[in-house]
XYZ file of C-alpha atoms in Angstrom:
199
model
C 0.000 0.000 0.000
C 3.017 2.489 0.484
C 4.744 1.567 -2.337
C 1.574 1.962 -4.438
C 0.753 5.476 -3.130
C 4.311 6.954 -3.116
C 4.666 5.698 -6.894
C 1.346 6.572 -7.335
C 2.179 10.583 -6.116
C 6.198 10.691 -7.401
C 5.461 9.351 -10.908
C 2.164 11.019 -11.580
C 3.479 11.262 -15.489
C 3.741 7.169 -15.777
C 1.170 5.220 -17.219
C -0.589 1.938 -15.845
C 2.109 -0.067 -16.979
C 5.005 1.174 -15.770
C 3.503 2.333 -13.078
C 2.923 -1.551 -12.310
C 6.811 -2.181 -13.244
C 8.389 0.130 -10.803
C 5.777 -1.382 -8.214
C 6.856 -5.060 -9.083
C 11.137 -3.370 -8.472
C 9.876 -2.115 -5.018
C 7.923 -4.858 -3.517
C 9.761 -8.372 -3.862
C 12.347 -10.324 -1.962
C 15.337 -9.011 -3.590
C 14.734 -5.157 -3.453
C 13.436 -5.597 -0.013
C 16.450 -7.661 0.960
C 18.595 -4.742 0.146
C 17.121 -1.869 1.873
C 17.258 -4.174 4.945
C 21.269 -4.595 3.921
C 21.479 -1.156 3.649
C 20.333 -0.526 7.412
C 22.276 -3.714 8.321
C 19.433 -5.144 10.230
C 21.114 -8.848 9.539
C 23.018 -7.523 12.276
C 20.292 -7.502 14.313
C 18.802 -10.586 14.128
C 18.349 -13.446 16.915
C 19.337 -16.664 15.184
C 19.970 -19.781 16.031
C 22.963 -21.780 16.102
C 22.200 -24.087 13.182
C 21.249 -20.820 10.718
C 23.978 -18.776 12.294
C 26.157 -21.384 11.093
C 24.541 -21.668 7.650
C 24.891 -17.714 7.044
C 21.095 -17.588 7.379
C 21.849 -13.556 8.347
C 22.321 -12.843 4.945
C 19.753 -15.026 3.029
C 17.652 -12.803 1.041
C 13.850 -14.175 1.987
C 14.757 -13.672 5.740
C 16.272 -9.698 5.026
C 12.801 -9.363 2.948
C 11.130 -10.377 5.572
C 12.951 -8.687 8.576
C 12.618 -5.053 6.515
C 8.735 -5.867 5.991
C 8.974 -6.648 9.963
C 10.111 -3.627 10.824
C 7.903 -0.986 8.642
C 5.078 -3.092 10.110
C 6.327 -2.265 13.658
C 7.126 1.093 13.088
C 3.211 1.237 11.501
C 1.409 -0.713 14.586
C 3.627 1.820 16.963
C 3.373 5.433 14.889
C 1.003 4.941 12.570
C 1.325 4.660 8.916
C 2.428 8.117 8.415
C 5.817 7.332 10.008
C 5.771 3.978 7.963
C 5.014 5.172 4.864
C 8.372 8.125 5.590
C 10.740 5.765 6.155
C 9.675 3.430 3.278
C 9.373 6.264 0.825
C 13.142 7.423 1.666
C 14.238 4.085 0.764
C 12.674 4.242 -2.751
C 15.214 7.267 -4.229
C 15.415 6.717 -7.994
C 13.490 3.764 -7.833
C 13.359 3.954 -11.561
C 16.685 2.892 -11.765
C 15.980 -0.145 -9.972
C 16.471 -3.694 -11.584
C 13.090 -5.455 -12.634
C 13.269 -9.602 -12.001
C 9.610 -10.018 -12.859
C 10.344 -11.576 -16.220
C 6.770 -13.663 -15.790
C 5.081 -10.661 -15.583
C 6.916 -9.114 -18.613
C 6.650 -12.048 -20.553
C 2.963 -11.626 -19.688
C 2.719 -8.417 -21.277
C 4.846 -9.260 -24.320
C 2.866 -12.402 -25.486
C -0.101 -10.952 -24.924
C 0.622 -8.023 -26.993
C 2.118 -9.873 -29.838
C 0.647 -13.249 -29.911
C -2.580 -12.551 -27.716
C -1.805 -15.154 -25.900
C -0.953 -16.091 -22.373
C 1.995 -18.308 -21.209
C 1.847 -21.114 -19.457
C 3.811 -22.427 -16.772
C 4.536 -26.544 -15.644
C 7.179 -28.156 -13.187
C 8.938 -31.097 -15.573
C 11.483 -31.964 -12.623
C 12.894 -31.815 -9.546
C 16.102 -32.721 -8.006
C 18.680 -32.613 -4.995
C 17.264 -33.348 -1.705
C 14.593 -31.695 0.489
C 17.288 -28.949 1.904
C 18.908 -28.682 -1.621
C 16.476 -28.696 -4.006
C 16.489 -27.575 -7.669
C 13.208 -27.043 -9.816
C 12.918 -27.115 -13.648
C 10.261 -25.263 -15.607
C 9.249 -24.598 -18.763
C 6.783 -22.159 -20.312
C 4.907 -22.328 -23.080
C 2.635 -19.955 -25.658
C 1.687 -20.415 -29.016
C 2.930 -23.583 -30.618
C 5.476 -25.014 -28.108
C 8.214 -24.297 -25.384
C 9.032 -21.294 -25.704
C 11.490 -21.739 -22.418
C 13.134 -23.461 -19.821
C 14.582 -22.641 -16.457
C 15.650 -23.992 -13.034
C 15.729 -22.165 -9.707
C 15.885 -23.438 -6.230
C 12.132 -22.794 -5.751
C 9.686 -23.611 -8.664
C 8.737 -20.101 -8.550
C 12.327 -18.912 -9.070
C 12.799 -21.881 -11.885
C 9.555 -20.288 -13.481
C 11.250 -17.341 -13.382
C 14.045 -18.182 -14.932
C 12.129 -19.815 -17.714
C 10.354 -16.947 -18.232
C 13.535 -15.016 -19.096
C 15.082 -17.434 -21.148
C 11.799 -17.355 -23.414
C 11.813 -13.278 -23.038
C 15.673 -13.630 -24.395
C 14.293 -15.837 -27.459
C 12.044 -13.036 -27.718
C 14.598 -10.584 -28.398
C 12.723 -8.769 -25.058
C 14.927 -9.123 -22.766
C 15.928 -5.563 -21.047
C 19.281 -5.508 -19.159
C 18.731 -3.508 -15.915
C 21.910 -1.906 -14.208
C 23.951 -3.934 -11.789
C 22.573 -3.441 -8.359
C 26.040 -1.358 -7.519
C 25.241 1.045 -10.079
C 21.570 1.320 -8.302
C 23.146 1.163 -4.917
C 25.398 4.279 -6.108
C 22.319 6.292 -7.781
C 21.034 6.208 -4.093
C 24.112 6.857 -2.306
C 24.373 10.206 -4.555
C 20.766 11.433 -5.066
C 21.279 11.064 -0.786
C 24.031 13.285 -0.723
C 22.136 16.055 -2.727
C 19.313 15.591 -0.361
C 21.528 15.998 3.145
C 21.082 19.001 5.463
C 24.616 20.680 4.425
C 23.352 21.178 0.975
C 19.505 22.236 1.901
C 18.649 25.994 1.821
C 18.900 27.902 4.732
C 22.091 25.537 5.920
């Protein structure tokens, strides 16, 4: 709900779709694992021995969902004023940010050019229960149009998904998450109280 109304307010010039693009960049594991990096709440967390040992501090689902933690705390405590302000300071040049929904580009693509709309099946699974590796393939039109693999079958759809967005000749290539990570650190700087009139 923050994400939608701060994009909805900042980027009153974008239409439905990319409005919907820069929403998907915002709200999933990955970009939500790296605002909690960048306030180094892994730091903070209680763990146990066994994920201590297994670097479980860094794993991406549990940063996701420690950030989402927090700006839930902060919005049961303050209210979602002061939820929405510190969530909306973590989305500077959120343009910028890399886009890993390839299922819901591929979406967009095939049904614009083939009016179609893919389709998605688990053909195997390997690696045991703490190790396991998906394979999925999508498929629009006349045949497989993709394959992938991923360590959950949402992941391998995923990645099948961007393999058949490749074949598509579709396939954008987002900056490296260092570039985005350096947009921020700058567009901060211009916004810090030295450089603010009056100061």
């Amino acid at each position: 709900m923050i994400a939608a109304e701060h994009l909805y307010h900042t980027y009153q010039t974008s239409d439905e779709g990319e409005l919907t693009r820069l929403r998907a960049s915002v709200v999933n594991t990955k970009s939500l694992a790296r605002l909690a990096s960048r306030l180094s709440l892994g730091d903070y967390l209680l763990l146990g021995k066994g994920a201590h040992k297994t670097g479980a501090r860094s794993l991406q689902s549990i940063l996701a969902n420690t950030f989402e933690a927090v700006i839930g705390a902060i919005f049961l405590d303050q209210g979602y004023r002061a939820a929405y302000k510190l969530f909306s300071r973590s989305l500077i040049d959120v343009q910028a940010w890399p886009d890993d929904n390839y299922k819901g580009r591929l979406q967009e693509v095939t049904q614009e050019r083939f009016l179609s709309t893919p389709q998605y099946d688990i053909v195997g699974a390997s690696g045991p229960g703490h190790r396991r590796e998906y394979t999925a393939e999508v498929t629009f039109g006349d045949g497989v149009s993709g394959k992938g693999r991923g360590r959950t079958k949402r992941d391998a759809e995923q990645m099948a998904a961007r393999e058949a967005l490749a074949a598509l000749g579709a396939l954008d290539h987002p900056p490296a998450p260092d570039e985005v990570l350096e947009a921020v650190a700058a567009s901060e700087a211009r916004r810090s109280p030295a450089t603010q009139p009056g100061n």
